[in-house]
Coordinates of C-alpha atoms and ligand atoms in Angstrom, one line a residue:
M1 CA 0.3 -0.2 -0.2
D2 CA 1.2 3.8 -0.9
A3 CA 2.2 5.4 2.1
L4 CA 3.3 9.1 2.5
L5 CA 5.7 9.4 6.7
V6 CA 4.8 13.5 8.1
V7 CA 7.5 14.4 10.4
N8 CA 7.9 17.2 12.8
A9 CA 10.6 17.1 14.4
G10 CA 11.7 19.3 17.7
S11 CA 14.6 19.2 20.2
S12 CA 13.1 17.3 22.4
S13 CA 10.7 15.5 20.3
L14 CA 10.4 13.4 16.6
K15 CA 6.5 13.2 15.9
F16 CA 5.7 10.9 13.0
Q17 CA 2.8 10.0 11.3
V18 CA 2.4 7.2 8.5
F19 CA -1.0 8.0 6.0
A20 CA -1.7 4.8 3.5
T21 CA -2.9 6.4 -0.3
T22 CA -6.3 5.5 -0.9
D23 CA -8.8 5.9 -3.9
T24 CA -10.6 8.0 -2.1
G25 CA -7.9 10.1 -0.5
L26 CA -5.8 10.1 3.0
E27 CA -6.2 7.1 5.9
R28 CA -4.0 7.5 9.0
R29 CA -2.1 4.4 10.2
V30 CA 0.3 5.0 12.6
R31 CA 0.9 8.0 14.7
G32 CA 4.1 8.5 16.6
Q33 CA 6.6 10.1 18.8
I34 CA 10.1 9.9 20.2
G35 CA 10.4 12.0 24.1
G36 CA 12.5 12.9 26.0
I37 CA 15.4 13.2 24.2
G38 CA 18.4 13.1 25.6
T39 CA 17.4 12.6 29.2
R40 CA 14.6 10.1 29.8
P41 CA 13.7 8.7 24.9
R42 CA 10.9 6.7 24.5
L43 CA 9.7 5.2 21.3
Q44 CA 5.3 5.3 21.6
A45 CA 2.8 4.7 18.4
K46 CA -0.6 3.9 18.0
G47 CA -2.2 2.3 14.6
A48 CA -5.3 4.0 13.6
D49 CA -7.7 2.0 15.9
G50 CA -5.6 3.9 19.3
A51 CA -3.9 0.3 19.6
V52 CA -0.6 0.0 20.5
L53 CA 2.5 0.0 18.1
V54 CA 5.2 0.1 20.2
D55 CA 6.5 1.2 23.3
R56 CA 9.7 2.0 24.5
S57 CA 12.3 2.9 26.6
Y58 CA 15.9 4.2 25.5
D59 CA 19.1 5.2 28.2
A60 CA 19.6 9.2 27.8
D61 CA 23.0 8.9 25.7
V62 CA 21.7 5.9 22.8
V63 CA 19.4 8.2 21.7
R64 CA 21.2 11.5 22.6
D65 CA 20.3 14.3 19.8
L66 CA 17.4 14.5 17.5
P67 CA 19.6 12.4 14.8
A68 CA 20.2 9.7 16.9
A69 CA 16.0 9.8 17.3
I70 CA 15.5 10.1 13.4
A71 CA 17.5 6.7 13.1
V72 CA 15.2 4.4 16.0
A73 CA 13.0 6.1 14.7
R74 CA 13.6 5.1 10.7
D75 CA 14.8 1.3 11.9
W76 CA 11.1 1.3 13.9
L77 CA 9.5 2.8 10.6
L78 CA 11.1 0.0 8.8
T79 CA 9.4 -2.8 10.5
L80 CA 6.1 -2.2 9.9
E81 CA 5.2 -4.6 6.7
G82 CA 2.6 -4.0 3.8
F83 CA 4.2 -0.4 3.5
T84 CA 5.5 1.8 0.3
L85 CA 6.9 4.8 0.8
R86 CA 6.4 7.1 -1.7
A87 CA 7.3 10.7 0.1
I88 CA 7.6 11.9 3.0
G89 CA 6.6 15.7 3.8
H90 CA 7.6 18.4 6.9
R91 CA 6.7 20.8 8.9
V92 CA 9.7 23.4 8.4
V93 CA 8.6 26.5 11.1
H94 CA 9.7 29.1 8.6
G95 CA 9.4 29.6 5.1
G96 CA 10.8 33.1 5.3
P97 CA 10.2 36.3 3.0
D98 CA 10.0 33.8 -0.7
F99 CA 7.4 30.3 0.1
A100 CA 3.8 31.1 0.0
E101 CA 3.7 27.3 -0.3
P102 CA 4.7 23.7 0.7
V103 CA 7.1 23.5 -2.1
L104 CA 9.3 20.3 -3.4
I105 CA 12.5 20.4 -1.8
D106 CA 15.5 20.1 -3.2
A107 CA 19.3 21.0 -2.9
A108 CA 18.7 24.3 -3.7
V109 CA 15.6 24.3 -1.8
L110 CA 17.4 23.1 1.0
D111 CA 19.9 25.9 0.7
R112 CA 17.1 28.4 1.2
L113 CA 15.5 26.7 4.4
A114 CA 18.7 26.7 6.0
S115 CA 19.0 30.3 4.6
Y116 CA 16.3 30.9 7.6
Q117 CA 18.3 29.2 10.9
D118 CA 19.4 32.7 11.6
L119 CA 15.6 33.9 11.9
A120 CA 14.4 30.2 13.5
P121 CA 17.0 29.4 15.8
L122 CA 15.6 26.9 18.0
H123 CA 13.0 25.3 15.0
Q124 CA 14.5 25.4 11.4
P125 CA 17.4 23.2 11.8
N126 CA 15.7 21.0 13.7
N127 CA 13.0 20.5 11.5
L128 CA 16.1 20.4 8.4
A129 CA 18.0 17.1 9.8
P130 CA 15.4 15.0 8.4
I131 CA 15.0 15.8 5.9
R132 CA 18.6 16.1 5.3
Q133 CA 18.9 12.5 6.7
A134 CA 15.9 11.2 4.6
M135 CA 18.4 12.5 0.8
A136 CA 21.3 11.2 2.0
I137 CA 19.7 7.8 2.5
N138 CA 16.9 7.6 0.0
P139 CA 17.3 10.4 -2.4
D140 CA 14.7 9.5 -4.8
V141 CA 12.0 9.2 -2.5
P142 CA 10.3 13.1 -3.0
Q143 CA 10.5 15.1 0.2
V144 CA 8.1 18.8 0.6
A145 CA 8.2 21.1 2.9
C146 CA 4.9 22.5 5.0
F147 CA 5.4 25.5 6.8
D148 CA 4.5 27.6 10.2
T149 CA 4.3 31.2 8.0
A150 CA 3.0 30.3 4.6
F151 CA -0.2 30.9 4.9
H152 CA 0.0 34.7 6.2
H153 CA 2.2 35.2 3.4
G154 CA 1.2 38.4 1.5
H155 CA -0.3 40.1 4.5
P156 CA 0.4 44.2 3.1
E157 CA 3.1 45.5 4.2
Q158 CA 1.5 47.7 7.2
V159 CA 0.7 44.5 8.4
N160 CA 3.5 42.8 8.4
C161 CA 6.6 45.7 9.1
Y162 CA 7.7 47.3 12.2
A163 CA 8.8 50.6 12.6
M164 CA 12.1 49.6 12.0
P165 CA 14.6 51.4 9.7
R166 CA 13.5 50.3 6.2
S167 CA 17.3 48.1 5.8
F168 CA 15.6 45.4 8.8
Y169 CA 12.6 44.7 6.8
D170 CA 14.9 43.8 3.4
E171 CA 17.4 41.7 5.6
G172 CA 13.8 39.7 7.2
V173 CA 12.8 41.3 10.0
R174 CA 9.1 41.5 10.0
R175 CA 6.1 39.8 11.4
Y176 CA 5.1 36.4 9.2
G177 CA 2.8 34.9 11.9
F178 CA 2.8 30.9 12.4
H179 CA 0.6 28.3 13.6
G180 CA -0.2 28.5 10.0
L181 CA -1.0 25.1 8.9
S182 CA -3.3 24.5 11.9
Y183 CA -5.2 27.8 10.5
E184 CA -5.4 26.2 7.1
Y185 CA -6.9 23.3 8.2
V186 CA -9.5 24.9 10.6
A187 CA -10.6 27.3 7.2
E188 CA -10.8 24.1 5.1
R189 CA -13.0 22.5 7.9
L190 CA -15.2 25.0 9.0
R191 CA -16.0 25.9 5.5
E192 CA -16.9 22.6 5.2
L193 CA -18.9 22.6 8.1
A194 CA -20.5 26.0 8.1
P195 CA -19.9 27.0 4.4
E196 CA -21.2 31.1 5.2
A197 CA -19.1 31.5 8.6
A198 CA -16.1 30.6 6.3
R199 CA -17.1 33.6 4.3
G200 CA -17.0 36.0 6.4
R201 CA -15.2 37.2 9.7
V202 CA -13.4 34.6 11.5
I203 CA -10.7 34.8 14.6
V204 CA -9.3 31.2 15.4
A205 CA -7.8 30.6 18.4
H206 CA -5.2 27.8 18.5
L207 CA -4.7 27.4 22.4
G208 CA -2.2 24.8 23.0
S209 CA 1.5 25.0 24.4
G210 CA 1.9 27.8 22.0
A211 CA -0.8 30.2 21.6
S212 CA -1.7 32.5 18.7
M213 CA -5.0 34.7 17.2
C214 CA -5.5 34.5 14.0
A215 CA -7.7 37.1 11.6
L216 CA -10.0 35.3 8.9
R217 CA -11.3 37.0 6.0
N218 CA -13.3 34.4 3.5
G219 CA -10.3 31.7 5.0
H220 CA -7.2 33.9 4.3
S221 CA -5.5 35.3 7.4
I222 CA -4.6 38.8 7.1
E223 CA -4.0 39.1 10.4
S224 CA -2.4 37.0 13.5
T225 CA -0.9 37.8 16.5
M226 CA 2.4 36.4 16.7
G227 CA 5.1 38.1 15.0
F228 CA 9.0 37.6 13.6
T229 CA 9.3 35.1 16.6
A230 CA 6.0 32.7 17.7
L231 CA 7.6 35.0 21.3
D232 CA 4.9 37.3 19.9
G233 CA 1.1 37.8 20.6
L234 CA -0.4 35.8 23.8
P235 CA 1.0 34.2 26.8
M236 CA 1.5 31.1 26.1
G237 CA 2.4 27.8 28.5
T238 CA 6.4 28.8 29.4
R239 CA 7.1 32.1 26.9
P240 CA 5.1 35.4 27.4
G241 CA 3.2 36.9 24.5
Q242 CA 3.1 40.3 23.4
L243 CA 6.5 41.5 26.1
D244 CA 7.7 45.8 26.1
P245 CA 11.2 44.7 23.9
G246 CA 12.2 47.4 26.8
V247 CA 12.0 44.6 29.5
V248 CA 14.8 42.6 27.0
L249 CA 17.2 45.7 26.9
Y250 CA 16.7 45.7 31.3
L251 CA 17.7 41.9 31.3
I252 CA 20.6 42.5 29.5
L253 CA 22.6 46.1 30.1
Q254 CA 20.5 46.5 34.0
R255 CA 20.3 43.3 34.7
G256 CA 23.5 41.4 33.2
M257 CA 21.6 39.1 31.2
S258 CA 23.1 37.3 28.6
A259 CA 21.4 37.5 25.7
Q260 CA 21.0 32.8 25.1
V261 CA 20.3 33.0 29.7
V262 CA 17.4 36.1 28.7
S263 CA 15.8 33.4 25.0
D264 CA 16.6 30.5 27.4
L265 CA 14.0 33.0 29.4
L266 CA 11.6 33.6 27.2
Y267 CA 11.0 30.4 25.4
H268 CA 11.5 28.3 28.4
E269 CA 10.9 29.7 31.9
A270 CA 7.8 32.6 30.7
G271 CA 4.6 32.6 30.3
L272 CA 1.6 30.4 32.4
K273 CA 5.6 28.0 34.2
G274 CA 6.9 31.6 35.3
L275 CA 3.8 33.2 36.2
S276 CA 1.8 31.1 38.4
G277 CA 5.7 28.9 39.5
V278 CA 3.1 26.3 39.7
S279 CA 3.4 24.6 36.0
N280 CA 2.9 25.2 32.1
D281 CA 0.2 22.8 31.8
M282 CA -3.5 24.9 32.9
R283 CA -4.9 21.6 33.3
D284 CA -2.6 21.7 37.0
L285 CA -3.2 25.8 37.2
L286 CA -7.2 25.1 36.6
A287 CA -7.1 21.8 39.9
S288 CA -4.4 24.6 41.6
D289 CA -5.9 26.2 44.9
D290 CA -2.2 28.5 44.4
P291 CA -2.9 32.7 43.6
H292 CA -0.6 32.6 41.6
A293 CA -2.7 29.9 39.5
K294 CA -5.6 31.4 39.3
L295 CA -3.3 34.9 38.7
A296 CA -2.0 32.7 35.2
V297 CA -5.5 31.6 34.5
D298 CA -7.4 35.9 34.9
H299 CA -3.6 36.8 32.2
F300 CA -4.0 34.0 29.9
V301 CA -8.0 35.2 29.5
Y302 CA -7.8 38.5 29.5
R303 CA -5.4 38.7 27.1
C304 CA -6.8 35.9 25.1
G305 CA -9.9 39.4 25.4
L306 CA -7.8 42.0 24.8
N307 CA -5.8 39.9 20.9
A308 CA -9.2 38.9 20.3
G309 CA -10.2 42.7 20.6
M310 CA -7.6 44.0 18.4
L311 CA -7.8 41.3 15.6
A312 CA -12.3 42.4 15.6
A313 CA -10.3 46.0 15.1
A314 CA -8.8 44.1 11.8
L315 CA -11.4 43.0 10.5
G316 CA -13.7 45.5 11.3
G317 CA -16.1 43.4 13.6
I318 CA -16.7 39.4 14.3
D319 CA -19.1 36.5 12.5
A320 CA -17.5 33.2 14.0
F321 CA -14.7 32.4 16.6
V322 CA -13.4 29.1 16.3
F323 CA -11.5 27.7 19.6
T324 CA -8.6 24.8 18.3
A325 CA -5.7 23.1 20.1
G326 CA -5.4 21.5 23.4
V327 CA -6.8 23.7 25.4
G328 CA -9.3 25.4 23.3
E329 CA -10.4 21.5 22.4
N330 CA -10.2 20.4 26.0
S331 CA -11.2 23.5 28.1
A332 CA -14.4 23.5 29.0
P333 CA -13.8 26.5 31.6
I334 CA -11.6 28.3 29.2
R335 CA -13.4 28.5 26.4
A336 CA -16.8 30.0 28.4
R337 CA -14.7 33.0 30.1
I338 CA -13.0 34.4 27.0
A339 CA -16.7 33.8 24.8
E340 CA -17.9 36.3 28.3
G341 CA -15.0 37.9 27.7
L342 CA -15.9 38.5 23.9
A343 CA -19.6 39.0 25.0
W344 CA -19.1 43.2 24.3
L345 CA -18.9 41.9 20.1
G346 CA -22.0 40.3 20.3
A347 CA -20.6 36.9 21.3
E348 CA -23.1 35.0 23.7
L349 CA -22.1 30.8 24.6
D350 CA -24.6 28.4 25.0
P351 CA -23.0 25.9 28.4
T352 CA -24.9 23.2 27.9
A353 CA -22.7 22.3 23.8
N354 CA -19.5 23.3 26.0
D355 CA -19.3 21.7 28.7
A356 CA -19.9 19.3 26.3
G357 CA -18.0 19.9 23.2
A358 CA -19.8 20.5 20.5
M359 CA -19.3 22.1 17.5
L360 CA -21.7 24.9 17.3
I361 CA -20.7 26.8 21.1
S362 CA -23.3 30.2 21.0
A363 CA -26.3 30.4 21.4
P364 CA -29.3 30.9 19.0
A365 CA -29.4 34.2 19.3
S366 CA -26.0 35.4 18.8
R367 CA -24.4 37.3 17.2
V368 CA -21.0 36.0 16.7
A369 CA -21.3 31.7 15.8
L370 CA -19.0 30.1 18.0
Y371 CA -17.1 27.1 16.9
L372 CA -14.6 24.2 18.7
I373 CA -12.7 22.6 15.6
P374 CA -10.3 20.2 16.9
T375 CA -7.2 21.0 14.4
D376 CA -5.1 18.5 12.5
E377 CA -1.4 20.2 11.6
E378 CA -0.7 16.5 9.9
L379 CA -3.4 15.9 8.1
M380 CA -2.8 19.0 5.9
I381 CA 0.9 18.0 5.7
A382 CA -0.4 15.0 4.3
R383 CA -2.8 16.5 1.7
H384 CA -0.4 18.9 0.5
T385 CA 2.4 16.8 0.5
L386 CA 0.2 13.3 -1.7
A387 CA -1.3 17.2 -3.8
L388 CA 2.7 17.9 -5.0
L389 CA 3.5 14.7 -5.2
R390 CA 0.5 14.5 -7.5
T391 CA 1.1 17.4 -10.0
R392 CA 5.0 15.9 -10.1
T393 CA 4.4 11.8 -11.3
A394 CA 0.4 13.9 -13.6
Ligands
LIG401 P1 0.9 21.3 21.5 O1 0.4 20.6 20.9 O2 1.5 23.0 20.8 O3 2.4 20.7 22.0 P2 -1.3 21.3 22.3 O4 -2.1 21.9 21.0 O5 -1.2 20.0 22.3 O6 0.1 21.6 22.1 O7 -1.9 21.6 24.0 C1 -1.3 21.3 24.9 C2 -1.7 22.3 25.9 O8 -3.1 21.7 25.9 C3 -0.9 21.8 27.8 O9 -0.1 21.8 27.7 C4 -2.4 21.7 28.3 O10 -2.1 22.7 28.8 C5 -4.2 22.8 27.1 N1 -4.6 21.1 28.3 C6 -5.1 20.4 27.1 N2 -6.2 19.6 28.0 C7 -6.4 20.0 29.0 C8 -7.7 20.4 29.5 N3 -8.9 19.5 29.6 N4 -8.1 21.6 30.5 C9 -7.5 22.1 30.3 N5 -5.8 23.2 28.7 C10 -5.7 21.4 28.8

């Protein structure tokens, strides 16, 4: 059976999925990951029916880095019978100023993507590592890069510029926006589920351990809360969201912190984790009676409301608001509190539908339709990969 492999490689985890390509489209067959790379490596994978296919722990010095994890995952994937690998689709965080859509990778494209490493130093090198490895081992298997930035490509300059000297924009210091594969999937799903709403003014809130919002007009991104990096916008699990750059100057100039220490602070120690001192996980915060946990949740909800207001201004009003990703899909109380903050825009929640996790969670009289739509970035990558594969063989 022909199959596509979808790869999402980070510094501490390597996620992968196998999709069978059938006459009717794509069928997910395997969902797996190696987590705890370099600390407590563990390979886990499940089949389409949820059955555990593998659950194996490794010594930290055996799977000490991403290349080692890729080798372990590859060895395990090769034991799967009945699949013929036709292509590999990769999540690549940065498509830089150039890539507006997924691209078939060759040596020249890989060089271009590597040149964006300075724009996303924590993510891009990890995203490119499995591409290089697969290219070396099996250059005949086509590989496709799918970007988190691409969906936001084409924002006019007044939207994606910073008020900085021109030369910085020209060298790539722009507001790119991220989570694009998630927004693209949700936009497609909304078109299927509620075509009229999808044609209107929509805010999608991707609330996971990373969090952002995107303003859609007729299914196209017109604004995002994220900017040059995935640090901007909403407070996240371990990232602060919008921060006065003066704070960074203070940390470096007055407190004498090195750029590396500040970077670690902003990516790994801030956000809900830093503010609460309890956890980066919304479930822990909601369950805690520590006042700082409550503060972190209040801050998150407040900033979601503020950012929704900003995007509503960009859209000139809103017709629908969509919740997605870990917090958005699973936490009825957080959805309820964010919806309360949208009341001034005409949103009214249906608490029963919200508690039940229904697709439409607004009251019939609500002037803003509220939706809950689970995201599926891997399926989006598989679709793009299949589409490019078919143009190549057409
Ligand atoms: P990512 O893909 O960015 O790692 P997810 O979209 O999977 O993140 O979201 C993970 C986050 O979702 C967790 O850190 C947790 O805070 C949150 N989450 C998951 N389930 C719940 C729940 N039932 N209630 C509140 N938060 C939840």
